[in-house]
């Protein structure tokens, strides 16, 4: 657009019909600083445009990650350092329950003085060789969490669940949540999706059986009260302090509960 305007002006100057042509030519010859200034301004505008485009891209990625398909199981892996700060020695014997539990168990086993087991609620036919190896060793079990877990009371110091309870109706939650608390001796940590956030792709609904139901924190708290579960205030405080120091903010709701005594 600017080049067209210059060409138009040039035609006026060349034809002698532009009354200030001489003055413009004289001014352009005597003011090289003006040309340099225009180049600098143009460069700044281009840089600003490029930056805004890239910033928009990153914002879009953040939104798509949270509002599109995302995984609370992945959030568990990101939160492990802060869970260790919150629970200390209680992280020595951990059970993770949820889809893709093999990835969480594998990561936990790399931590010092940490033993880990997993319960995979869904089929693992397409799982990687490492996951199938964990199943063969009995470290990971495939089990329907709508039924009693195959463990004795207080078998684990800490139980972490993700991407599983959101797919259960209250009817089954009434059975599953107490079961998770039963096998924990020191604490139960729940990673749940936020209301309005998409979880499963349409193609995965056959695997999960039903769309995820994202519930508010107030809904969960009321449900905890109904099932006689109390929030672990000490763990909540330690977890939030550790997370804030590293500017960690989970894309999922995180609830810290005391086990049954």
PDB file of C-alpha atoms in Angstrom:
ATOM      1  CA  UNK A   1       0.000   0.000   0.000  1.00  0.00           C
ATOM      2  CA  UNK A   2       2.775   2.492   0.894  1.00  0.00           C
ATOM      3  CA  UNK A   3       4.664   1.749  -2.310  1.00  0.00           C
ATOM      4  CA  UNK A   4       1.557   2.558  -4.340  1.00  0.00           C
ATOM      5  CA  UNK A   5       1.211   5.895  -2.653  1.00  0.00           C
ATOM      6  CA  UNK A   6       4.820   6.737  -3.410  1.00  0.00           C
ATOM      7  CA  UNK A   7       4.337   5.811  -7.062  1.00  0.00           C
ATOM      8  CA  UNK A   8       1.240   7.988  -7.241  1.00  0.00           C
ATOM      9  CA  UNK A   9       3.093  10.913  -5.770  1.00  0.00           C
ATOM     10  CA  UNK A  10       5.971  10.350  -8.136  1.00  0.00           C
ATOM     11  CA  UNK A  11       3.569  10.574 -11.090  1.00  0.00           C
ATOM     12  CA  UNK A  12       2.306  13.920  -9.827  1.00  0.00           C
ATOM     13  CA  UNK A  13       5.864  15.192  -9.403  1.00  0.00           C
ATOM     14  CA  UNK A  14       7.024  14.029 -12.794  1.00  0.00           C
ATOM     15  CA  UNK A  15       4.065  15.661 -14.539  1.00  0.00           C
ATOM     16  CA  UNK A  16       4.650  18.955 -12.742  1.00  0.00           C
ATOM     17  CA  UNK A  17       1.061  19.049 -11.462  1.00  0.00           C
ATOM     18  CA  UNK A  18       1.974  18.704  -7.783  1.00  0.00           C
ATOM     19  CA  UNK A  19       2.457  22.200  -6.389  1.00  0.00           C
ATOM     20  CA  UNK A  20       4.929  21.239  -3.639  1.00  0.00           C
ATOM     21  CA  UNK A  21       6.979  18.754  -5.619  1.00  0.00           C
ATOM     22  CA  UNK A  22      10.117  20.859  -5.545  1.00  0.00           C
ATOM     23  CA  UNK A  23       9.850  21.348  -1.842  1.00  0.00           C
ATOM     24  CA  UNK A  24       9.434  17.618  -1.250  1.00  0.00           C
ATOM     25  CA  UNK A  25      12.439  16.740  -3.396  1.00  0.00           C
ATOM     26  CA  UNK A  26      14.525  19.315  -1.649  1.00  0.00           C
ATOM     27  CA  UNK A  27      13.403  18.174   1.803  1.00  0.00           C
ATOM     28  CA  UNK A  28      14.053  14.492   1.020  1.00  0.00           C
ATOM     29  CA  UNK A  29      17.589  15.330  -0.146  1.00  0.00           C
ATOM     30  CA  UNK A  30      18.315  17.455   2.885  1.00  0.00           C
ATOM     31  CA  UNK A  31      16.783  15.099   5.483  1.00  0.00           C
ATOM     32  CA  UNK A  32      18.398  11.628   5.334  1.00  0.00           C
ATOM     33  CA  UNK A  33      17.571  11.273   9.037  1.00  0.00           C
ATOM     34  CA  UNK A  34      13.875  11.169   8.108  1.00  0.00           C
ATOM     35  CA  UNK A  35      14.458   8.171   5.844  1.00  0.00           C
ATOM     36  CA  UNK A  36      16.461   6.388   8.507  1.00  0.00           C
ATOM     37  CA  UNK A  37      13.739   7.140  11.033  1.00  0.00           C
ATOM     38  CA  UNK A  38      11.084   5.649   8.767  1.00  0.00           C
ATOM     39  CA  UNK A  39      13.165   2.492   8.318  1.00  0.00           C
ATOM     40  CA  UNK A  40      13.597   2.142  12.090  1.00  0.00           C
ATOM     41  CA  UNK A  41       9.864   2.646  12.712  1.00  0.00           C
ATOM     42  CA  UNK A  42       9.048   0.080  10.047  1.00  0.00           C
ATOM     43  CA  UNK A  43      11.446  -2.417  11.599  1.00  0.00           C
ATOM     44  CA  UNK A  44       9.903  -1.895  15.049  1.00  0.00           C
ATOM     45  CA  UNK A  45       6.419  -2.449  13.647  1.00  0.00           C
ATOM     46  CA  UNK A  46       7.510  -5.682  11.934  1.00  0.00           C
ATOM     47  CA  UNK A  47       9.158  -6.971  15.125  1.00  0.00           C
ATOM     48  CA  UNK A  48       6.071  -6.088  17.122  1.00  0.00           C
ATOM     49  CA  UNK A  49       3.837  -7.915  14.663  1.00  0.00           C
ATOM     50  CA  UNK A  50       6.035 -11.003  14.711  1.00  0.00           C
ATOM     51  CA  UNK A  51       6.148 -11.014  18.518  1.00  0.00           C
ATOM     52  CA  UNK A  52       2.384 -10.655  18.844  1.00  0.00           C
ATOM     53  CA  UNK A  53       1.911 -13.516  16.396  1.00  0.00           C
ATOM     54  CA  UNK A  54       4.227 -15.820  18.321  1.00  0.00           C
ATOM     55  CA  UNK A  55       2.698 -14.779  21.638  1.00  0.00           C
ATOM     56  CA  UNK A  56      -0.736 -15.543  20.249  1.00  0.00           C
ATOM     57  CA  UNK A  57       0.532 -18.922  19.166  1.00  0.00           C
ATOM     58  CA  UNK A  58       1.816 -19.748  22.659  1.00  0.00           C
ATOM     59  CA  UNK A  59      -1.417 -18.528  24.244  1.00  0.00           C
ATOM     60  CA  UNK A  60      -3.337 -20.707  21.812  1.00  0.00           C
ATOM     61  CA  UNK A  61      -1.218 -23.714  22.731  1.00  0.00           C
ATOM     62  CA  UNK A  62      -1.886 -23.127  26.427  1.00  0.00           C
ATOM     63  CA  UNK A  63      -5.615 -22.814  25.850  1.00  0.00           C
ATOM     64  CA  UNK A  64      -5.793 -25.868  23.619  1.00  0.00           C
ATOM     65  CA  UNK A  65      -3.853 -27.849  26.186  1.00  0.00           C
ATOM     66  CA  UNK A  66      -6.214 -26.948  28.982  1.00  0.00           C
ATOM     67  CA  UNK A  67      -9.507 -26.633  27.139  1.00  0.00           C
ATOM     68  CA  UNK A  68      -8.802 -29.380  24.630  1.00  0.00           C
ATOM     69  CA  UNK A  69      -7.587 -32.908  25.244  1.00  0.00           C
ATOM     70  CA  UNK A  70      -5.332 -33.090  28.272  1.00  0.00           C
ATOM     71  CA  UNK A  71      -4.263 -35.587  30.871  1.00  0.00           C
ATOM     72  CA  UNK A  72      -4.342 -35.356  34.650  1.00  0.00           C
ATOM     73  CA  UNK A  73      -2.041 -38.378  34.648  1.00  0.00           C
ATOM     74  CA  UNK A  74       0.564 -36.185  32.975  1.00  0.00           C
ATOM     75  CA  UNK A  75      -0.083 -33.587  35.681  1.00  0.00           C
ATOM     76  CA  UNK A  76       0.703 -36.218  38.324  1.00  0.00           C
ATOM     77  CA  UNK A  77       4.128 -36.721  36.772  1.00  0.00           C
ATOM     78  CA  UNK A  78       4.757 -32.974  36.779  1.00  0.00           C
ATOM     79  CA  UNK A  79       3.635 -32.721  40.409  1.00  0.00           C
ATOM     80  CA  UNK A  80       5.843 -35.492  41.830  1.00  0.00           C
ATOM     81  CA  UNK A  81       8.547 -33.114  43.183  1.00  0.00           C
ATOM     82  CA  UNK A  82       5.885 -31.111  45.052  1.00  0.00           C
ATOM     83  CA  UNK A  83       4.123 -34.218  46.306  1.00  0.00           C
ATOM     84  CA  UNK A  84       7.448 -35.348  47.768  1.00  0.00           C
ATOM     85  CA  UNK A  85       7.763 -32.029  49.583  1.00  0.00           C
ATOM     86  CA  UNK A  86       4.230 -32.358  50.922  1.00  0.00           C
ATOM     87  CA  UNK A  87       4.335 -36.000  51.998  1.00  0.00           C
ATOM     88  CA  UNK A  88       8.018 -36.675  52.686  1.00  0.00           C
ATOM     89  CA  UNK A  89       8.491 -40.257  53.915  1.00  0.00           C
ATOM     90  CA  UNK A  90       4.918 -41.100  52.910  1.00  0.00           C
ATOM     91  CA  UNK A  91       6.114 -41.203  49.301  1.00  0.00           C
ATOM     92  CA  UNK A  92       8.088 -44.391  49.925  1.00  0.00           C
ATOM     93  CA  UNK A  93       5.236 -46.765  48.994  1.00  0.00           C
ATOM     94  CA  UNK A  94       2.869 -45.325  46.394  1.00  0.00           C
ATOM     95  CA  UNK A  95      -0.097 -46.700  44.468  1.00  0.00           C
ATOM     96  CA  UNK A  96      -1.228 -44.847  41.361  1.00  0.00           C
ATOM     97  CA  UNK A  97      -4.682 -45.537  39.939  1.00  0.00           C
ATOM     98  CA  UNK A  98      -5.673 -44.324  36.482  1.00  0.00           C
ATOM     99  CA  UNK A  99      -5.160 -44.606  32.732  1.00  0.00           C
ATOM    100  CA  UNK A 100      -1.546 -44.732  31.573  1.00  0.00           C
ATOM    101  CA  UNK A 101      -0.492 -45.681  35.087  1.00  0.00           C
ATOM    102  CA  UNK A 102       2.631 -47.332  33.676  1.00  0.00           C
ATOM    103  CA  UNK A 103       4.114 -43.923  32.860  1.00  0.00           C
ATOM    104  CA  UNK A 104       3.541 -42.692  36.428  1.00  0.00           C
ATOM    105  CA  UNK A 105       4.849 -45.895  38.007  1.00  0.00           C
ATOM    106  CA  UNK A 106       7.959 -45.825  35.806  1.00  0.00           C
ATOM    107  CA  UNK A 107       8.673 -42.253  36.845  1.00  0.00           C
ATOM    108  CA  UNK A 108       8.098 -42.974  40.536  1.00  0.00           C
ATOM    109  CA  UNK A 109      10.420 -45.994  40.443  1.00  0.00           C
ATOM    110  CA  UNK A 110      13.226 -43.670  39.344  1.00  0.00           C
ATOM    111  CA  UNK A 111      12.830 -41.663  42.552  1.00  0.00           C
ATOM    112  CA  UNK A 112      15.109 -42.547  45.445  1.00  0.00           C
ATOM    113  CA  UNK A 113      13.656 -44.740  48.188  1.00  0.00           C
ATOM    114  CA  UNK A 114      10.313 -44.997  46.407  1.00  0.00           C
ATOM    115  CA  UNK A 115       8.388 -48.156  45.645  1.00  0.00           C
ATOM    116  CA  UNK A 116       5.449 -47.851  43.290  1.00  0.00           C
ATOM    117  CA  UNK A 117       2.542 -49.894  42.000  1.00  0.00           C
ATOM    118  CA  UNK A 118      -0.266 -49.110  39.612  1.00  0.00           C
ATOM    119  CA  UNK A 119      -3.842 -50.015  38.759  1.00  0.00           C
ATOM    120  CA  UNK A 120      -4.836 -49.573  35.120  1.00  0.00           C
ATOM    121  CA  UNK A 121      -8.666 -49.375  34.874  1.00  0.00           C
ATOM    122  CA  UNK A 122      -8.759 -49.923  31.113  1.00  0.00           C
ATOM    123  CA  UNK A 123      -7.450 -52.271  28.470  1.00  0.00           C
ATOM    124  CA  UNK A 124      -3.713 -52.200  27.727  1.00  0.00           C
ATOM    125  CA  UNK A 125      -3.605 -54.154  24.473  1.00  0.00           C
ATOM    126  CA  UNK A 126      -1.889 -51.239  22.730  1.00  0.00           C
ATOM    127  CA  UNK A 127       0.510 -50.576  25.618  1.00  0.00           C
ATOM    128  CA  UNK A 128       4.265 -50.372  25.116  1.00  0.00           C
ATOM    129  CA  UNK A 129       6.590 -53.237  25.979  1.00  0.00           C
ATOM    130  CA  UNK A 130       7.724 -51.548  29.204  1.00  0.00           C
ATOM    131  CA  UNK A 131       4.120 -51.349  30.438  1.00  0.00           C
ATOM    132  CA  UNK A 132       3.417 -54.981  29.613  1.00  0.00           C
ATOM    133  CA  UNK A 133       6.604 -55.893  31.467  1.00  0.00           C
ATOM    134  CA  UNK A 134       5.336 -54.074  34.581  1.00  0.00           C
ATOM    135  CA  UNK A 135       2.085 -56.029  34.297  1.00  0.00           C
ATOM    136  CA  UNK A 136       3.910 -59.356  34.006  1.00  0.00           C
ATOM    137  CA  UNK A 137       5.930 -58.504  37.123  1.00  0.00           C
ATOM    138  CA  UNK A 138       2.746 -57.728  39.046  1.00  0.00           C
ATOM    139  CA  UNK A 139       3.755 -54.104  39.615  1.00  0.00           C
ATOM    140  CA  UNK A 140       0.831 -52.897  37.503  1.00  0.00           C
ATOM    141  CA  UNK A 141      -2.556 -54.582  37.569  1.00  0.00           C
ATOM    142  CA  UNK A 142      -5.462 -54.217  35.187  1.00  0.00           C
ATOM    143  CA  UNK A 143      -8.611 -53.978  37.311  1.00  0.00           C
ATOM    144  CA  UNK A 144     -12.065 -52.434  37.147  1.00  0.00           C
ATOM    145  CA  UNK A 145     -12.062 -49.833  39.935  1.00  0.00           C
ATOM    146  CA  UNK A 146     -15.849 -50.048  40.251  1.00  0.00           C
ATOM    147  CA  UNK A 147     -15.161 -53.211  42.254  1.00  0.00           C
ATOM    148  CA  UNK A 148     -13.059 -53.751  45.424  1.00  0.00           C
ATOM    149  CA  UNK A 149      -9.321 -53.263  44.901  1.00  0.00           C
ATOM    150  CA  UNK A 150      -7.162 -56.425  45.245  1.00  0.00           C
ATOM    151  CA  UNK A 151      -5.178 -55.042  48.208  1.00  0.00           C
ATOM    152  CA  UNK A 152      -5.347 -55.259  51.971  1.00  0.00           C
ATOM    153  CA  UNK A 153      -6.233 -52.201  54.092  1.00  0.00           C
ATOM    154  CA  UNK A 154      -3.408 -49.641  54.377  1.00  0.00           C
ATOM    155  CA  UNK A 155      -1.251 -51.489  51.859  1.00  0.00           C
ATOM    156  CA  UNK A 156       0.234 -48.225  50.599  1.00  0.00           C
ATOM    157  CA  UNK A 157       1.447 -45.110  52.332  1.00  0.00           C
ATOM    158  CA  UNK A 158       0.040 -42.865  49.605  1.00  0.00           C
ATOM    159  CA  UNK A 159      -2.600 -43.449  46.927  1.00  0.00           C
ATOM    160  CA  UNK A 160      -2.754 -41.129  43.903  1.00  0.00           C
ATOM    161  CA  UNK A 161      -5.630 -41.279  41.441  1.00  0.00           C
ATOM    162  CA  UNK A 162      -6.005 -39.419  38.136  1.00  0.00           C
ATOM    163  CA  UNK A 163      -8.160 -39.529  34.993  1.00  0.00           C
ATOM    164  CA  UNK A 164     -10.382 -42.222  36.494  1.00  0.00           C
ATOM    165  CA  UNK A 165     -12.957 -40.790  38.916  1.00  0.00           C
ATOM    166  CA  UNK A 166     -14.169 -38.260  36.339  1.00  0.00           C
ATOM    167  CA  UNK A 167     -15.600 -41.147  34.339  1.00  0.00           C
ATOM    168  CA  UNK A 168     -17.539 -42.671  37.219  1.00  0.00           C
ATOM    169  CA  UNK A 169     -21.124 -41.846  38.122  1.00  0.00           C
ATOM    170  CA  UNK A 170     -21.915 -41.001  41.776  1.00  0.00           C
ATOM    171  CA  UNK A 171     -23.316 -44.520  42.109  1.00  0.00           C
ATOM    172  CA  UNK A 172     -19.865 -46.034  41.570  1.00  0.00           C
ATOM    173  CA  UNK A 173     -17.961 -43.198  43.224  1.00  0.00           C
ATOM    174  CA  UNK A 174     -19.746 -44.106  46.458  1.00  0.00           C
ATOM    175  CA  UNK A 175     -17.950 -47.451  46.306  1.00  0.00           C
ATOM    176  CA  UNK A 176     -14.655 -46.569  44.623  1.00  0.00           C
ATOM    177  CA  UNK A 177     -13.612 -43.559  46.693  1.00  0.00           C
ATOM    178  CA  UNK A 178     -13.867 -45.379  50.049  1.00  0.00           C
ATOM    179  CA  UNK A 179     -11.922 -48.265  48.489  1.00  0.00           C
ATOM    180  CA  UNK A 180      -9.096 -45.914  47.500  1.00  0.00           C
ATOM    181  CA  UNK A 181      -9.026 -44.487  51.024  1.00  0.00           C
ATOM    182  CA  UNK A 182      -9.125 -47.990  52.535  1.00  0.00           C
ATOM    183  CA  UNK A 183      -5.815 -49.073  50.988  1.00  0.00           C
ATOM    184  CA  UNK A 184      -3.987 -45.849  51.981  1.00  0.00           C
ATOM    185  CA  UNK A 185      -2.284 -45.406  55.339  1.00  0.00           C
ATOM    186  CA  UNK A 186      -1.089 -41.769  55.134  1.00  0.00           C
ATOM    187  CA  UNK A 187      -2.997 -40.008  52.384  1.00  0.00           C
ATOM    188  CA  UNK A 188      -5.110 -39.999  49.250  1.00  0.00           C
ATOM    189  CA  UNK A 189      -4.444 -37.502  46.429  1.00  0.00           C
ATOM    190  CA  UNK A 190      -7.011 -36.953  43.691  1.00  0.00           C
ATOM    191  CA  UNK A 191      -6.306 -35.195  40.390  1.00  0.00           C
ATOM    192  CA  UNK A 192      -9.631 -34.259  38.769  1.00  0.00           C
ATOM    193  CA  UNK A 193     -10.572 -32.184  35.753  1.00  0.00           C
ATOM    194  CA  UNK A 194     -12.025 -28.697  35.902  1.00  0.00           C
ATOM    195  CA  UNK A 195     -15.651 -28.123  34.810  1.00  0.00           C
ATOM    196  CA  UNK A 196     -15.920 -27.171  31.163  1.00  0.00           C
ATOM    197  CA  UNK A 197     -12.663 -28.844  30.158  1.00  0.00           C
ATOM    198  CA  UNK A 198     -12.743 -31.535  27.514  1.00  0.00           C
ATOM    199  CA  UNK A 199     -11.086 -34.808  28.436  1.00  0.00           C
ATOM    200  CA  UNK A 200     -11.613 -37.780  26.141  1.00  0.00           C
ATOM    201  CA  UNK A 201     -11.665 -37.761  22.382  1.00  0.00           C
ATOM    202  CA  UNK A 202     -14.778 -39.150  20.759  1.00  0.00           C
ATOM    203  CA  UNK A 203     -12.805 -42.182  19.593  1.00  0.00           C
ATOM    204  CA  UNK A 204     -11.878 -42.983  23.196  1.00  0.00           C
ATOM    205  CA  UNK A 205     -15.413 -43.002  24.579  1.00  0.00           C
ATOM    206  CA  UNK A 206     -15.730 -46.701  23.839  1.00  0.00           C
ATOM    207  CA  UNK A 207     -12.689 -47.243  26.051  1.00  0.00           C
ATOM    208  CA  UNK A 208     -13.902 -45.143  28.970  1.00  0.00           C
ATOM    209  CA  UNK A 209     -17.529 -46.172  28.603  1.00  0.00           C
ATOM    210  CA  UNK A 210     -18.936 -42.661  29.079  1.00  0.00           C
ATOM    211  CA  UNK A 211     -17.860 -39.044  28.650  1.00  0.00           C
ATOM    212  CA  UNK A 212     -15.920 -37.517  31.513  1.00  0.00           C
ATOM    213  CA  UNK A 213     -17.992 -35.575  34.025  1.00  0.00           C
ATOM    214  CA  UNK A 214     -16.028 -32.538  35.160  1.00  0.00           C
ATOM    215  CA  UNK A 215     -17.202 -31.517  38.612  1.00  0.00           C
ATOM    216  CA  UNK A 216     -16.556 -28.351  40.587  1.00  0.00           C
ATOM    217  CA  UNK A 217     -14.398 -28.260  43.706  1.00  0.00           C
ATOM    218  CA  UNK A 218     -17.480 -27.536  45.801  1.00  0.00           C
ATOM    219  CA  UNK A 219     -19.156 -30.670  44.404  1.00  0.00           C
ATOM    220  CA  UNK A 220     -16.130 -32.763  45.307  1.00  0.00           C
ATOM    221  CA  UNK A 221     -15.887 -31.314  48.812  1.00  0.00           C
ATOM    222  CA  UNK A 222     -19.548 -32.094  49.467  1.00  0.00           C
ATOM    223  CA  UNK A 223     -18.976 -35.615  48.194  1.00  0.00           C
ATOM    224  CA  UNK A 224     -15.947 -36.070  50.459  1.00  0.00           C
ATOM    225  CA  UNK A 225     -18.085 -35.060  53.431  1.00  0.00           C
ATOM    226  CA  UNK A 226     -20.769 -37.568  52.419  1.00  0.00           C
ATOM    227  CA  UNK A 227     -18.178 -40.343  52.317  1.00  0.00           C
ATOM    228  CA  UNK A 228     -16.640 -39.257  55.659  1.00  0.00           C
ATOM    229  CA  UNK A 229     -13.354 -38.157  54.089  1.00  0.00           C
ATOM    230  CA  UNK A 230     -11.561 -35.085  55.411  1.00  0.00           C
ATOM    231  CA  UNK A 231      -9.130 -32.855  53.573  1.00  0.00           C
ATOM    232  CA  UNK A 232      -5.511 -33.032  54.691  1.00  0.00           C
ATOM    233  CA  UNK A 233      -4.850 -29.388  55.574  1.00  0.00           C
ATOM    234  CA  UNK A 234      -1.182 -29.919  56.431  1.00  0.00           C
ATOM    235  CA  UNK A 235      -0.471 -31.629  53.083  1.00  0.00           C
ATOM    236  CA  UNK A 236      -2.425 -28.956  51.197  1.00  0.00           C
ATOM    237  CA  UNK A 237      -0.318 -26.201  52.745  1.00  0.00           C
ATOM    238  CA  UNK A 238       3.007 -27.934  52.084  1.00  0.00           C
ATOM    239  CA  UNK A 239       2.043 -28.814  48.505  1.00  0.00           C
ATOM    240  CA  UNK A 240       0.938 -25.267  47.696  1.00  0.00           C
ATOM    241  CA  UNK A 241       4.073 -23.757  49.243  1.00  0.00           C
ATOM    242  CA  UNK A 242       6.370 -26.072  47.281  1.00  0.00           C
ATOM    243  CA  UNK A 243       4.437 -25.493  44.045  1.00  0.00           C
ATOM    244  CA  UNK A 244       4.396 -21.696  44.417  1.00  0.00           C
ATOM    245  CA  UNK A 245       8.183 -21.558  44.830  1.00  0.00           C
ATOM    246  CA  UNK A 246       8.559 -23.075  41.357  1.00  0.00           C
ATOM    247  CA  UNK A 247       5.509 -21.301  39.888  1.00  0.00           C
ATOM    248  CA  UNK A 248       3.876 -24.671  39.300  1.00  0.00           C
ATOM    249  CA  UNK A 249       0.158 -24.587  38.597  1.00  0.00           C
ATOM    250  CA  UNK A 250      -1.618 -27.796  37.739  1.00  0.00           C
ATOM    251  CA  UNK A 251      -4.114 -27.917  34.881  1.00  0.00           C
ATOM    252  CA  UNK A 252      -6.193 -30.203  37.114  1.00  0.00           C
ATOM    253  CA  UNK A 253      -7.839 -29.856  40.493  1.00  0.00           C
ATOM    254  CA  UNK A 254      -5.754 -31.466  43.233  1.00  0.00           C
ATOM    255  CA  UNK A 255      -7.384 -32.729  46.429  1.00  0.00           C
ATOM    256  CA  UNK A 256      -5.437 -34.010  49.439  1.00  0.00           C
ATOM    257  CA  UNK A 257      -7.451 -36.297  51.725  1.00  0.00           C
ATOM    258  CA  UNK A 258      -6.803 -38.103  54.957  1.00  0.00           C
ATOM    259  CA  UNK A 259      -7.306 -41.888  54.862  1.00  0.00           C
ATOM    260  CA  UNK A 260      -9.781 -43.704  57.035  1.00  0.00           C
ATOM    261  CA  UNK A 261      -8.473 -44.378  60.521  1.00  0.00           C
TER     262      UNK A 261
END
